[in-house]
Short mmCIF file of C-alpha atoms in Angstrom, two decimals:
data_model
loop_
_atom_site.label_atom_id
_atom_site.label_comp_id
_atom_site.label_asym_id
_atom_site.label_seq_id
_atom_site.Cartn_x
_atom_site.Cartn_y
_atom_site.Cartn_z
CA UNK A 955 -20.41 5.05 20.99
CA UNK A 956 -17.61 6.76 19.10
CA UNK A 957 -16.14 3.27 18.25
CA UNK A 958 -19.32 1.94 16.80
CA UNK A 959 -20.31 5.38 14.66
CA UNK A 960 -16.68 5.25 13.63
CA UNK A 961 -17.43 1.15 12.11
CA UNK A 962 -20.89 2.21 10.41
CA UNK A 963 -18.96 5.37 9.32
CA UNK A 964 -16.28 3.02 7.25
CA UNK A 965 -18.77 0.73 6.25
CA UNK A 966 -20.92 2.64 4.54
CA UNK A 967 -17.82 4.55 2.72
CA UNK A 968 -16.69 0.75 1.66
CA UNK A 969 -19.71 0.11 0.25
CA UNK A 970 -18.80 3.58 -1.86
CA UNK A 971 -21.44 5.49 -0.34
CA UNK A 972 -19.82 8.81 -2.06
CA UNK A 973 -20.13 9.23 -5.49
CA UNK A 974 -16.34 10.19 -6.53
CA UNK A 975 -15.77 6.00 -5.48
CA UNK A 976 -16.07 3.83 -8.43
CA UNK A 977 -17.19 0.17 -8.10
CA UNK A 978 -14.72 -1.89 -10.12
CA UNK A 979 -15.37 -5.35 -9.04
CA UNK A 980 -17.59 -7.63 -6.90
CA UNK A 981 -15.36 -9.50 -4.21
CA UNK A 982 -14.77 -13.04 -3.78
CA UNK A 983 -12.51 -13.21 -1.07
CA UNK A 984 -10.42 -10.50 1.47
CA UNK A 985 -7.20 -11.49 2.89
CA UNK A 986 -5.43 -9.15 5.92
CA UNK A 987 -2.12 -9.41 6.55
CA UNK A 988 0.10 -8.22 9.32
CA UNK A 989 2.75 -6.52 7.85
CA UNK A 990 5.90 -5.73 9.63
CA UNK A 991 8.19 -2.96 8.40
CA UNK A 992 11.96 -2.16 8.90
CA UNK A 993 11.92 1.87 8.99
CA UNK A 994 15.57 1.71 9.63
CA UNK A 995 17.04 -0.56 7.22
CA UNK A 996 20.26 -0.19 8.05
CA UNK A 997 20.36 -0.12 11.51
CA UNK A 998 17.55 -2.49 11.75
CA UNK A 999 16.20 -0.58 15.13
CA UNK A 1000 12.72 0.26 13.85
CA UNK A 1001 10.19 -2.18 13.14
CA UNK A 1002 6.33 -0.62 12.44
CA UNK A 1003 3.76 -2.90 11.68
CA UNK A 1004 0.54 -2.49 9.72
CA UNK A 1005 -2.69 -4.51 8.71
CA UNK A 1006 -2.65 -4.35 4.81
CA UNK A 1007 -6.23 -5.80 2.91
CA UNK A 1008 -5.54 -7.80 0.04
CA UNK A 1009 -9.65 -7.86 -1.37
CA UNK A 1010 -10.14 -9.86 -4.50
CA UNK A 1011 -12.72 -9.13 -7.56
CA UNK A 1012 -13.46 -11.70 -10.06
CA UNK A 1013 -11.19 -9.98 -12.71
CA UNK A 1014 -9.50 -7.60 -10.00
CA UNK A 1015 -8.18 -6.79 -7.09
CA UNK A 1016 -7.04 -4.20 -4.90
CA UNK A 1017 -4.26 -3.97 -1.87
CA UNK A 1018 -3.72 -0.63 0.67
CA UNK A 1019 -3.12 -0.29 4.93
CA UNK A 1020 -6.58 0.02 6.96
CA UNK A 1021 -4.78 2.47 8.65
CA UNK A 1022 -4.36 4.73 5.67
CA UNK A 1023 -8.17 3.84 4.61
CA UNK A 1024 -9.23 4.38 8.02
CA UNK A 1025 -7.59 7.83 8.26
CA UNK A 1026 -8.54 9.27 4.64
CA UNK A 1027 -12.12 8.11 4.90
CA UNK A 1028 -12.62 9.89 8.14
CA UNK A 1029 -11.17 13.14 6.57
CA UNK A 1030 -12.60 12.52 3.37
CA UNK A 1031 -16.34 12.86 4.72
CA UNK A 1032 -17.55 16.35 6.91
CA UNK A 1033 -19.31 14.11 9.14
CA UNK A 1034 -16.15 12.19 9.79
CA UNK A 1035 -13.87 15.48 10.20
CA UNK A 1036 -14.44 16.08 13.54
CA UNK A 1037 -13.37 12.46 14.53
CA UNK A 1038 -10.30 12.76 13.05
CA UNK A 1039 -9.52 15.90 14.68
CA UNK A 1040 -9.90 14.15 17.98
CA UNK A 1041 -7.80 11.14 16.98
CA UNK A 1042 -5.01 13.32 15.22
CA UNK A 1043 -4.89 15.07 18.65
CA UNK A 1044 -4.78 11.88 20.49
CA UNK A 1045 -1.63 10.71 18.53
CA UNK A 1046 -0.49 13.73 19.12
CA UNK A 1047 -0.51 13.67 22.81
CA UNK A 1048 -0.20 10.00 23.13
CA UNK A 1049 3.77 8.43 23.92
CA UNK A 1050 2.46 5.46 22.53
CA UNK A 1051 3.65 4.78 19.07
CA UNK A 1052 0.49 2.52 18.22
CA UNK A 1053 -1.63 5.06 18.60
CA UNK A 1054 -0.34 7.11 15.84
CA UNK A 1055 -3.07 8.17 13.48
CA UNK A 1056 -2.86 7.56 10.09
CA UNK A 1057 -0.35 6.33 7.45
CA UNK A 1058 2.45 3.69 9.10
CA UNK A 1059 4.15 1.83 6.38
CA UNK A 1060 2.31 2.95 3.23
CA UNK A 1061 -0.26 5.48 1.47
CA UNK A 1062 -0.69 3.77 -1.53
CA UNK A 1063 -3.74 1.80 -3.07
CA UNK A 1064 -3.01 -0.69 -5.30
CA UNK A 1065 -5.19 -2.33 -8.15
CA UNK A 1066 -4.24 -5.48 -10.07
CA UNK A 1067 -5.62 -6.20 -13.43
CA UNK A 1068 -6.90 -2.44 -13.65
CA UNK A 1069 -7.29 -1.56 -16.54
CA UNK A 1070 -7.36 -5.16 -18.39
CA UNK A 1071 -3.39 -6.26 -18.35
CA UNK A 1072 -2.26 -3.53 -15.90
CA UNK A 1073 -1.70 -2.14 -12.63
CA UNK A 1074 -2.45 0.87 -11.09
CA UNK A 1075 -0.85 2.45 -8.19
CA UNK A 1076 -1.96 4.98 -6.45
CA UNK A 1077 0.04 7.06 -4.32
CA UNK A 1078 -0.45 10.21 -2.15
CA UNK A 1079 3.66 11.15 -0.30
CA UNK A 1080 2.94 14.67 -1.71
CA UNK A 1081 0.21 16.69 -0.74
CA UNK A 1082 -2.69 18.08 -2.29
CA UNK A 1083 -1.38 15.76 -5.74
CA UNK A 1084 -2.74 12.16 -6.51
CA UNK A 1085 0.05 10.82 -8.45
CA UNK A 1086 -0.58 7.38 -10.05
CA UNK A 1087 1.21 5.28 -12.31
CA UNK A 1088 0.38 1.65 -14.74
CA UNK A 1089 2.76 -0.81 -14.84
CA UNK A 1090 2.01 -3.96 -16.69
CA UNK A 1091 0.48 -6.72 -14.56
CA UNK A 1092 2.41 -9.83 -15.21
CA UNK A 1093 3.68 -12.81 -12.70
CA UNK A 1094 6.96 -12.63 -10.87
CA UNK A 1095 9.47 -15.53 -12.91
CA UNK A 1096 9.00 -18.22 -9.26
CA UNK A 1097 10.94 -20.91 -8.51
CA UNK A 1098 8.62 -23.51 -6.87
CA UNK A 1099 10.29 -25.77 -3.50
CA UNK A 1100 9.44 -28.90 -2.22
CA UNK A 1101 9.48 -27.29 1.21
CA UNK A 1102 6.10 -27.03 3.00
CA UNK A 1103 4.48 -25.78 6.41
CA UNK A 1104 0.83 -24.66 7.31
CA UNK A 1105 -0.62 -21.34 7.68
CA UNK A 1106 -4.09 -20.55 8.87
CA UNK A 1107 -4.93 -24.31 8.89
CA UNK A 1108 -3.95 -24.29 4.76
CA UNK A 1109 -1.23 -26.30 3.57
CA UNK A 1110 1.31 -24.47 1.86
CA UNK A 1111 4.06 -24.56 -0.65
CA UNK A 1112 7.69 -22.49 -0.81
CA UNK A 1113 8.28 -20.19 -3.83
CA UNK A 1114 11.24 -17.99 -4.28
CA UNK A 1115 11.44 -15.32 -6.78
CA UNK A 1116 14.14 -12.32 -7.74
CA UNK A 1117 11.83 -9.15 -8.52
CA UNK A 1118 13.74 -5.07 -8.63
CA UNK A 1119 16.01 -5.96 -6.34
CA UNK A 1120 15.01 -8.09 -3.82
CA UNK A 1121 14.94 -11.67 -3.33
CA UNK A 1122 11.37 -12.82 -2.23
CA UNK A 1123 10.58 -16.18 0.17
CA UNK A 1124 6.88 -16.92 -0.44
CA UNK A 1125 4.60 -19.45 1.01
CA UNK A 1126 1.23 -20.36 -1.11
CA UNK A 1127 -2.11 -22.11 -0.31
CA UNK A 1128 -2.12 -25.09 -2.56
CA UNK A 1129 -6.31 -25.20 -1.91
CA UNK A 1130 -7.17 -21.85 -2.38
CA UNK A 1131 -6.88 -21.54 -6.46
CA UNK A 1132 -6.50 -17.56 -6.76
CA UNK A 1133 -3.20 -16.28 -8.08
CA UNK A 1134 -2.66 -13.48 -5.80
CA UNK A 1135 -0.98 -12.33 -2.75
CA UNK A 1136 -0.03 -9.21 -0.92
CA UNK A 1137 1.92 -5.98 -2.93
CA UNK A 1138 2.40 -6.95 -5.76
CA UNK A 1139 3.12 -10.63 -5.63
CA UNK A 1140 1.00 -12.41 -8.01
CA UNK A 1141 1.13 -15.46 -10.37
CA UNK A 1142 1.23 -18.74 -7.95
CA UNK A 1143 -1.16 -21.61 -8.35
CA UNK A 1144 -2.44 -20.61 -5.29
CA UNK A 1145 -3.19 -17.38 -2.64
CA UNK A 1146 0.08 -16.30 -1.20
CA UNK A 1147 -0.08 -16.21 2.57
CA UNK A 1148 3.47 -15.10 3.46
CA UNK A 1149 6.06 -13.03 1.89
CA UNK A 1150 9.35 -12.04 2.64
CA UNK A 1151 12.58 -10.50 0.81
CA UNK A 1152 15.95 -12.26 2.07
CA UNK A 1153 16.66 -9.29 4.73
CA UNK A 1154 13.84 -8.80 6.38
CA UNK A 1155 13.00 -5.60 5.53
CA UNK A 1156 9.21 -6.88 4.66
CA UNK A 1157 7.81 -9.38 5.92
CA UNK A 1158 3.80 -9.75 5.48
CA UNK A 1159 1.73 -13.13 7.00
CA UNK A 1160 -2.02 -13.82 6.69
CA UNK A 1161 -3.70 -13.45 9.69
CA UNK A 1162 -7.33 -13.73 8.49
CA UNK A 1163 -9.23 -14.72 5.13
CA UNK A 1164 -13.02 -14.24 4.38
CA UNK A 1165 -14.42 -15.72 1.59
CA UNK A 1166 -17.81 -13.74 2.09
CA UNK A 1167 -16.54 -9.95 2.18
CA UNK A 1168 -18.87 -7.30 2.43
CA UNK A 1169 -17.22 -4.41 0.71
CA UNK A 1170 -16.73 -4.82 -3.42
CA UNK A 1171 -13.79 -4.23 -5.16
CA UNK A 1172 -13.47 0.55 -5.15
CA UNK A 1173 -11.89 2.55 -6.82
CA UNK A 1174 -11.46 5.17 -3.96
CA UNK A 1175 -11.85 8.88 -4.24
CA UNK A 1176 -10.95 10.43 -1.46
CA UNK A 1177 -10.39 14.05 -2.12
CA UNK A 1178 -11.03 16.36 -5.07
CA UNK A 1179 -7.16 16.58 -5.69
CA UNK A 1180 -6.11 16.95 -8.84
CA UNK A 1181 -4.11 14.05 -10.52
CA UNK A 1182 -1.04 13.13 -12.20
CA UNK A 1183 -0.02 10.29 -14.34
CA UNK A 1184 3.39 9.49 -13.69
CA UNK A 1185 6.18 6.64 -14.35
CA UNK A 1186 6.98 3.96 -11.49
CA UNK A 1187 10.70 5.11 -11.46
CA UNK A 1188 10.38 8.49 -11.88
CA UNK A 1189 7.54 8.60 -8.81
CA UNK A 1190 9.84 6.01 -6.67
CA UNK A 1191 13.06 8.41 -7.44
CA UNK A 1192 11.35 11.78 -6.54
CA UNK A 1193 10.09 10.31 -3.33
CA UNK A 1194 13.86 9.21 -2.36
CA UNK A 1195 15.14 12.66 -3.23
CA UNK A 1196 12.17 14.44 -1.06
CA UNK A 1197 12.97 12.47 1.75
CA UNK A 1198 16.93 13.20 1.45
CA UNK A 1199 15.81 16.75 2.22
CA UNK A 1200 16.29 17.92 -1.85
CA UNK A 1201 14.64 21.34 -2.88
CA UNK A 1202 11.72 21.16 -5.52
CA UNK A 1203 13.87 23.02 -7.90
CA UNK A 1204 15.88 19.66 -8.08
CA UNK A 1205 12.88 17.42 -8.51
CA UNK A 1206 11.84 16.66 -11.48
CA UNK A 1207 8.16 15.47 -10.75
CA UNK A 1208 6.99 18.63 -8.49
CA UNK A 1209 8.54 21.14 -10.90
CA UNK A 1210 6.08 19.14 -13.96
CA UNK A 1211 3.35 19.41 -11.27
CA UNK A 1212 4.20 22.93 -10.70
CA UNK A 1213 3.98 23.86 -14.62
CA UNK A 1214 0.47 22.08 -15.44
CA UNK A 1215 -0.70 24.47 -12.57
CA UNK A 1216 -1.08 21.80 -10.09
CA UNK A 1217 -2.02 23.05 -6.51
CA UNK A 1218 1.31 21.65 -4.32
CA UNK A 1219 2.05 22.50 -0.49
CA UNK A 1220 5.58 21.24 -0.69
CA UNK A 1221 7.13 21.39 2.11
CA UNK A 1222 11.54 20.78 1.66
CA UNK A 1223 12.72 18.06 4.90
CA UNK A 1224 15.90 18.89 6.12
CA UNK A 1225 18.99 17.10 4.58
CA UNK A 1226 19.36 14.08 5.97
CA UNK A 1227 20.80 10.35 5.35
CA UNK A 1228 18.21 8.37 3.97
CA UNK A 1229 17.87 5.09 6.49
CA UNK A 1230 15.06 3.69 5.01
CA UNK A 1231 15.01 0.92 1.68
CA UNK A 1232 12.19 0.97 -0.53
CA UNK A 1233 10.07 -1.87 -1.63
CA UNK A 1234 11.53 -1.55 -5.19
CA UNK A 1235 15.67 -0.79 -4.85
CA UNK A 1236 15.50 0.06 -8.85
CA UNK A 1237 14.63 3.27 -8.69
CA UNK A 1238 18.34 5.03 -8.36
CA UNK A 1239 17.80 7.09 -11.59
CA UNK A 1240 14.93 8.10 -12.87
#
């Protein structure tokens, strides 16, 4: 019973049934993929995985972990508080890593094409502040092969690209016309179903496409945070110094959170040699 109250509980949030959600876009098509993570990157002994939605709008489109949804929609809601009590406590007591409750690879939400020519990102690593940042939404510069293989039953095409510091493998569905894919891949003649960078670090593959999804495109709203407008670098750059155990007094972002009056619980790591690589390796200085 707790597993189906739990379904009907995400569904209706989905459909935005709170009022801080904002309906951006009716969906034409949802895309999961299994996403699998090196935590350590340089002693390549930690691989998480995650199931990331990829859920495309007419005009836009949107890209975040279930895992994160599924954990700030339950605490987002008093009738869903209680159930993630119990499931926090679960983790908690559990040895098994995949029962872990919330967050694995990622807390962002991502939104292509919103507003018009942009994206938005946002992004939740400090708490009680929803930073988000635009960036303009253009295509990676691809390089198409003649190399091809099938996934899901879809023929698909090779496409390598260079993009802040990685170099990207892609595969594309020649028969599904939507220039998309997961993160923020975009720009094919055709739905990207796999993506990797040269090392291994990321690796995401389709593992199941809709073309009749329920939910429309949201705008989520979890919590009544206040929120900042930031810059990609400057966000990605703070985030590398928190997690290198630096005091707020050194970062840059907290202390401008700090002075618009900003509610933040920050709470200073321990020093400590940062193992993992981000997504983006441009982000050395601010």
């Amino acid at each position: 019973m707790k597993q189906i109250s739990i379904l009907c509980f995400l569904f209706l949030f989905g459909l935005g049934a709170f009022s801080q959600n904002e309906k951006l876009d009716e969906s034409v098509l949802e895309c999961h993929y299994k996403l699998v993570m090196q935590k350590d990157t340089v002693r390549k002994s930690d691989l998480v995985e995650d199931d990331m939605v990829l859920r495309v709008g007419r005009t836009t489109s949107q890209f975040f972990s279930r895992y994160t949804f599924y954990h700030d929609s339950l605490w987002a809601d008093p009738e869903g508080i209680k159930i993630a009590q119990d499931l926090s406590l679960e983790a908690l007591m559990s040895p098994d890593p995949s029962r872990v409750f919330g967050a694995r690879t990622t807390k962002d939400y991502l939104y292509k094409n919103y507003p018009e020519g942009k994206m938005t990102i946002y992004a939740k690593d400090f708490i009680h502040v929803n930073f988000f940042y635009e960036e303009n939404y253009i295509p990676q510069e691809w390089i198409v092969r003649d190399s091809t293989k099938q996934i899901l039953g879809y023929d698909c095409k090779k496409a390598e690209c260079e993009f802040r510091g990685r170099h990207w493998i892609t595969w594309f569905a020649v028969d599904i016309p939507i220039k998309n894919g997961p993160w923020k891949l975009n720009g094919l003649p055709g739905l990207i179903l796999e993506a990797y960078d040269s090392k291994m670090d990321y690796h995401y593959t389709a593992t199941r496409i809709d073309e009749k999804p329920v939910s429309p495109v949201i705008l989520y709203k979890f919590e009544d945070n206040q929120e900042m407008k930031t810059e990609r670098k400057i966000y990605n750059y703070t985030l590398q110094k928190f997690m290198t155990g630096a005091p707020a007094e050194e970062l840059e972002l907290i202390q401008e959170a700090l002075k618009k009056g900003i509610p933040l619980k920050y709470v200073q790591r321990s020093p400590r040699r940062l193992l993992y690589d981000f997504l983006e390796r441009d982000h050395l200085t601010p």
